[in-house]
Coordinates of C-alpha atoms and ligand atoms in Angstrom, one line a residue:
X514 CA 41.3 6.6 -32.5
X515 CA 40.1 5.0 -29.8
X516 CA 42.2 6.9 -27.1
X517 CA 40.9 10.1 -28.4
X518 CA 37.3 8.7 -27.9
X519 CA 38.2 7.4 -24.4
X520 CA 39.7 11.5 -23.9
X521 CA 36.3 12.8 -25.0
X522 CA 34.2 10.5 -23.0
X523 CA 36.1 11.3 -19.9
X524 CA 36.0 15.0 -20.6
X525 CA 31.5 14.4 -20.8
X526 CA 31.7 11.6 -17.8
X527 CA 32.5 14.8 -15.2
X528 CA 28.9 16.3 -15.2
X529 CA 27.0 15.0 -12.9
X530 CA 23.1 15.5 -11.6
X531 CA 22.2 15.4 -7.7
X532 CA 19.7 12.5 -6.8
X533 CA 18.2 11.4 -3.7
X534 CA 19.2 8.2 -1.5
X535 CA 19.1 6.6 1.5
X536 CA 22.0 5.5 3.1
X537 CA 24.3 5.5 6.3
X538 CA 27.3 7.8 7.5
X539 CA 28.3 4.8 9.5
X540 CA 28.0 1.9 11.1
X541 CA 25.7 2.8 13.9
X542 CA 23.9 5.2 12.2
X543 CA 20.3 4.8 11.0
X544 CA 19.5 4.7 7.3
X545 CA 18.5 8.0 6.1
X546 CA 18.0 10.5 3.1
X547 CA 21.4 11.7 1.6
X548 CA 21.9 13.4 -2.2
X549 CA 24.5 11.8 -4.1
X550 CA 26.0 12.5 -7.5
X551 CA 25.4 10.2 -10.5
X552 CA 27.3 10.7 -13.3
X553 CA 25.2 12.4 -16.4
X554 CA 25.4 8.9 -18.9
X555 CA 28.8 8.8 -20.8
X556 CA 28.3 7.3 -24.6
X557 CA 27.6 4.0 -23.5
X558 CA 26.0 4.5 -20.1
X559 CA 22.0 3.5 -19.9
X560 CA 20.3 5.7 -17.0
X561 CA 18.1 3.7 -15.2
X562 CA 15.0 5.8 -13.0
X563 CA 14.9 3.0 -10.0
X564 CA 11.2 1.5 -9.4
X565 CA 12.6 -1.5 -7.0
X566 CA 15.6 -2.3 -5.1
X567 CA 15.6 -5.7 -3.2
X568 CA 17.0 -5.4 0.5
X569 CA 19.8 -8.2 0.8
X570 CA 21.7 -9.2 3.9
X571 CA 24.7 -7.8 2.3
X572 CA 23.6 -4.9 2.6
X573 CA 23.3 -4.4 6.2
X574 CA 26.7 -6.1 6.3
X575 CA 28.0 -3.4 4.6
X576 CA 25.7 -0.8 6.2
X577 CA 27.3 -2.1 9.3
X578 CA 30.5 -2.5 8.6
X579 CA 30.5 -6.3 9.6
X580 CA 32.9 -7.3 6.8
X581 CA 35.2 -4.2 7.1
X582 CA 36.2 -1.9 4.4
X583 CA 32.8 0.6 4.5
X584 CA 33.7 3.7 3.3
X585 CA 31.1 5.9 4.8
X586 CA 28.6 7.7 3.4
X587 CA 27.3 3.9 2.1
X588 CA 24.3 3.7 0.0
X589 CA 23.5 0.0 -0.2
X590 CA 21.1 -2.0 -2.8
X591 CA 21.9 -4.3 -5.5
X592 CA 18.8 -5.5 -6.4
X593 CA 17.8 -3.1 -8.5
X594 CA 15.0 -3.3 -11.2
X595 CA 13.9 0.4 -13.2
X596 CA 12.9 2.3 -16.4
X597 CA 15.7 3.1 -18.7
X598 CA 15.0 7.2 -19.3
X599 CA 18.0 8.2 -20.8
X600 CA 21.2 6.1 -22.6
X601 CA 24.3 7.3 -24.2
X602 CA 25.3 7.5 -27.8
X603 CA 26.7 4.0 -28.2
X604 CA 24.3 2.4 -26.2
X605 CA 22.7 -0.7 -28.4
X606 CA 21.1 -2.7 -25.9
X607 CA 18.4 -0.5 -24.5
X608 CA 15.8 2.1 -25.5
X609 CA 14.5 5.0 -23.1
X610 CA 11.0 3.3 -21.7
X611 CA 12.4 -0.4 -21.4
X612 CA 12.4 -2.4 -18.1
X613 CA 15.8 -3.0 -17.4
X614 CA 17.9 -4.4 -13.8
X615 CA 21.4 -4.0 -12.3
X616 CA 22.4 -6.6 -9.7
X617 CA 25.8 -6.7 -8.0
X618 CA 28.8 -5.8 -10.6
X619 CA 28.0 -2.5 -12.6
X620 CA 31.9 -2.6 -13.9
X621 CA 34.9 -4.6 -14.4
X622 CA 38.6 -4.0 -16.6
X623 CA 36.9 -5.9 -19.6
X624 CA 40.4 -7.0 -20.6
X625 CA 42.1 -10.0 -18.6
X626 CA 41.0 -13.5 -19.2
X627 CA 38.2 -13.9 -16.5
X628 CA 36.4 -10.5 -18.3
X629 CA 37.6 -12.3 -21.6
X630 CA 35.4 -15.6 -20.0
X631 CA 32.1 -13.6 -19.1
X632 CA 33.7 -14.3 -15.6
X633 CA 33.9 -10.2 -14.7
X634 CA 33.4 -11.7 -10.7
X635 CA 36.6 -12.8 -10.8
X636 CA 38.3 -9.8 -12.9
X637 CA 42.0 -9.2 -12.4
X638 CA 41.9 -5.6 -11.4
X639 CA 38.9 -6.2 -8.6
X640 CA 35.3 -6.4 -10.2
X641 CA 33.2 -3.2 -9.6
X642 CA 30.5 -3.8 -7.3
X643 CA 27.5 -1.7 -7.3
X644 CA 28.1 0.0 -3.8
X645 CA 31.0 0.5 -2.2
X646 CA 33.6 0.1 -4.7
X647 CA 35.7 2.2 -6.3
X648 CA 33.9 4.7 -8.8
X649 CA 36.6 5.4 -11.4
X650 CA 34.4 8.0 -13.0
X651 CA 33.6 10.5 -9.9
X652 CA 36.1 9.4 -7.2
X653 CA 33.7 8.8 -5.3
X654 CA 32.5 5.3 -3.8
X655 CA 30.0 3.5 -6.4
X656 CA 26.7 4.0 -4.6
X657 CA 23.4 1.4 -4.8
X658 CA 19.7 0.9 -5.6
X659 CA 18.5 2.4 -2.4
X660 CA 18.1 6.0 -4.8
X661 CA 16.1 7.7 -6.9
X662 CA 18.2 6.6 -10.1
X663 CA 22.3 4.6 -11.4
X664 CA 23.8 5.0 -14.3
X665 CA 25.5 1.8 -15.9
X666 CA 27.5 0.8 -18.6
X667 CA 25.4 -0.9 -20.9
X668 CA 27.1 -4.2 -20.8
X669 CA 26.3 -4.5 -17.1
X670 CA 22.6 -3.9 -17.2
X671 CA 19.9 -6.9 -17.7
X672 CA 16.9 -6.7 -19.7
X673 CA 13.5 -7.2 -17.9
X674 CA 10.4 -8.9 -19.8
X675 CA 7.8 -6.5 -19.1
X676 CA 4.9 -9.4 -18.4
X677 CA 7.2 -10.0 -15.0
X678 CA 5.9 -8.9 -11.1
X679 CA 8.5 -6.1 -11.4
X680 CA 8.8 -6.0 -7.3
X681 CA 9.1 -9.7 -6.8
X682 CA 11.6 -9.5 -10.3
X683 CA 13.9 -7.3 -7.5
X684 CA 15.5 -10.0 -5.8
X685 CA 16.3 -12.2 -8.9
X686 CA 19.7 -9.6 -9.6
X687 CA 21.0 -11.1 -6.2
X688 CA 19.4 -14.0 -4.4
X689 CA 18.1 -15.3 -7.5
X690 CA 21.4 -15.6 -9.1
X691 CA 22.9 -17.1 -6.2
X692 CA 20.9 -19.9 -6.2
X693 CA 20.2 -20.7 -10.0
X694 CA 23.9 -20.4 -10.6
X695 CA 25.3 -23.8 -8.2
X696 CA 22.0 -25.3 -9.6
X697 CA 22.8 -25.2 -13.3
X698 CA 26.4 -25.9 -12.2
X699 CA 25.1 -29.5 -10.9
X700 CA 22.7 -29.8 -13.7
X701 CA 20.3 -30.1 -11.7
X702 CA 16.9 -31.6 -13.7
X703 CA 14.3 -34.1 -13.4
X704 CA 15.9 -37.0 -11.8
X705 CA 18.3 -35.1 -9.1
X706 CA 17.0 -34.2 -5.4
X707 CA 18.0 -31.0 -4.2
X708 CA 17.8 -29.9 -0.5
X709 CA 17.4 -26.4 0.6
X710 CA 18.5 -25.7 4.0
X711 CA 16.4 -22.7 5.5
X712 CA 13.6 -20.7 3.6
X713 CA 14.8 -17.3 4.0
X714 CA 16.1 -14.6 1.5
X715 CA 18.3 -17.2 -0.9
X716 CA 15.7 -20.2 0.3
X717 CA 12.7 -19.7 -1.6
X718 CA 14.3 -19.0 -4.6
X719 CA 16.2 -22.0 -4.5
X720 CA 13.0 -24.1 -3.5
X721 CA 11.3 -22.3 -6.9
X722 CA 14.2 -22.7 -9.0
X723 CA 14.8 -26.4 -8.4
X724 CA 11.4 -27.5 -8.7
X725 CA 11.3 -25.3 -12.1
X726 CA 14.1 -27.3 -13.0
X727 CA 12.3 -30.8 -12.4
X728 CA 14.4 -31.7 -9.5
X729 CA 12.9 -33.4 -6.2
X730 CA 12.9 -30.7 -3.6
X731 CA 13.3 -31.5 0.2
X732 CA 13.8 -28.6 2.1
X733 CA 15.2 -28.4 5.9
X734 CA 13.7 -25.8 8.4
X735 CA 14.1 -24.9 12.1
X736 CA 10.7 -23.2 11.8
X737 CA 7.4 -25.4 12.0
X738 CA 6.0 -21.9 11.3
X739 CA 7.6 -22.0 7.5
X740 CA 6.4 -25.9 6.3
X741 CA 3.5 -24.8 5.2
X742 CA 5.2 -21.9 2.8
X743 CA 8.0 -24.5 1.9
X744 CA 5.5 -26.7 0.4
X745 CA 3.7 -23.6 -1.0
X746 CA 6.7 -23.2 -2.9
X747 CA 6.9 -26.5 -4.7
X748 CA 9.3 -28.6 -2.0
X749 CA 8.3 -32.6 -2.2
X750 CA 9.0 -32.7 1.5
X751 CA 10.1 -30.4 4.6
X752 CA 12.4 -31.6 7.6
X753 CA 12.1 -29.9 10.6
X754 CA 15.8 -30.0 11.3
X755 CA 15.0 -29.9 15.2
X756 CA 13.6 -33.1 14.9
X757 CA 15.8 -35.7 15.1
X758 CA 13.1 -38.6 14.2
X759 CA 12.6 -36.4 10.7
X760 CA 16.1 -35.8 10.1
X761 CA 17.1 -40.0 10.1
X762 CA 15.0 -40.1 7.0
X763 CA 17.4 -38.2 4.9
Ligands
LIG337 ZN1 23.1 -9.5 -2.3
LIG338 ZN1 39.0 -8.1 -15.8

C-alpha cells in the first residue's frame, strides 16, 4: 500500500509553480532576481509564502563558493520565517494562515538510526539542507529563503507563536539554534558562567540565551564600540580582549 502511495505522490510532486528569488550564477556575481521552480505541495508538503529570511554568514560562503561544492544558480537563506497558504493532504501539523519557520534541513532519509534519534543532521544518506543540496523532487538544487515562497515536508517546518517580533524571530532557525543547542548541552543555569567571545551574528543570541537561562554572562570583544550593546543584552561583564590588563581577570 504504501508504495502505491509513494507512486502517486511522485506522479503529483512534478507540477511545479514559477516564484521569484534572489540569488547568484556564481561566485563573483552579484545577488540578483532569478525565477525558480517550487514544487506544487505533495500530500504532506506545507507551502510557506516567505515574510523574513535572516542573512547568515553561510550564506555568502556559499554565495561565494568559499567552502566548494556551489552548484550555481545558488539561492541562499535559511532563516526563514512565513505564512503557511497552502499544505498537502496529510499535512497534520499546520493550517493555511499559521506562522510557521524553516531553518537549515528541509529533508533527510527518515530511516537510519540518527533520523531514528531526531538527529536528521547527521543522517546516513546526507541530510538535506535548505539550499544547495540535492532536490530529490525536481532535480534540481534545493533553493533558500531569499524567495517569494518553499515548500516543506511538514516534519521539517517549526511552528511560530504569533505574539513573537516575526523579523527578529528570523535568525532564531540558524544562529539561534546554534547557540541554544551547546548551551543546553552544558546545562547551563543559574550557577554556571558562560563567556561569549565576539557579539556578532551567533554573539547576541548567545549573550540573550545564557542570561535567559540564569547563567553569569561575560562576554569578550575587540570592539570598545560594542560594550555598551553587550551589556544591553544582559552580559554581567565585557572584556575588551585587546586589553591585556582586562583579560588577567578571567
Ligand atoms: Zn546559518
Ligand atoms: Zn537518515
Amino acid at each position: 500500500m504504501d508504495a502505491i502511495r509513494t507512486t502517486a505522490e511522485g506522479a503529483t510532486a512534478l507540477r511545479t509553480k514559477q516564484v521569484k528569488a534572489f540569488g547568484t550564477q556564481a561566485a563573483e556575481a552579484a545577488l540578483d532576481q532569478l525565477n525558480i521552480n517550487r514544487r506544487k505541495p505533495t500530500p504532506h508538503d506545507v507551502e510557506i509564502e516567505i515574510l523574513y529570511c535572516g542573512v547568515c554568514h553561510s550564506d555568502l560562503h556559499t554565495a561565494r563558493n568559499e567552502w566548494h561544492g556551489t552548484i550555481y544558480p545558488c539561492v541562499p537563506g535559511h532563516e526563514i520565517v512565513g505564512r503557511v497558504v497552502s499544505v498537502g493532504d496529510h499535512v497534520t501539523k499546520f493550517k493555511v494562515g499559521e506562522v510557521a519557520a524553516v531553518g537549515c534541513l528541509v529533508d533527510s532519509c527518515r530511516e537510519c538510526q540518527y533520523c531514528k534519534e531526531n538527529l536528521e543532521q547527521y543522517c546516513e544518506e546526507g541530510n538535506v539542507q535548505t539550499y544547495n543540496s540535492p532536490d530529490k523532487y525536481l532535480g534540481t538544487r534545493t533553493y533558500g529563503g531569499y524567495s517569494e515562497s518553499i515548500v516543506v515536508d511538514e516534519a521539517f517546518v517549526l511552528r511560530v507563536p504569533e505574539n513573537l517580533n516575526l523579523a527578529a524571530t528570523a535568525p532564531l532557525l540558524c544562529a539561534g539554534i546554534t547557540t541554544y543547542s551547546p548551551l543546553r548541552h552544558w546545562n547551563v543555569g543559574p550557577g554556571k558562567k558562560v563567556g561569549i567571545v565576539g557579539i556578532g551574528g551567533l554573539g547576541h543570541m548567545g549573550v540573550k540565551l545564557a542570561k535567559a537561562m540564569g547563567a553569569e554572562v561575560v562576554v569578550f570583544t575587540t570592539s570598545a564600540s560594542k560594550v555598551e550593546d553587550a551589556k544591553r543584552l544582559g552580559a554581567d561583564d565585557v572584556i575588551l580582549s585587546k586589553d591585556r590588563g582586562q583579560m588577567k581577570r578571567y
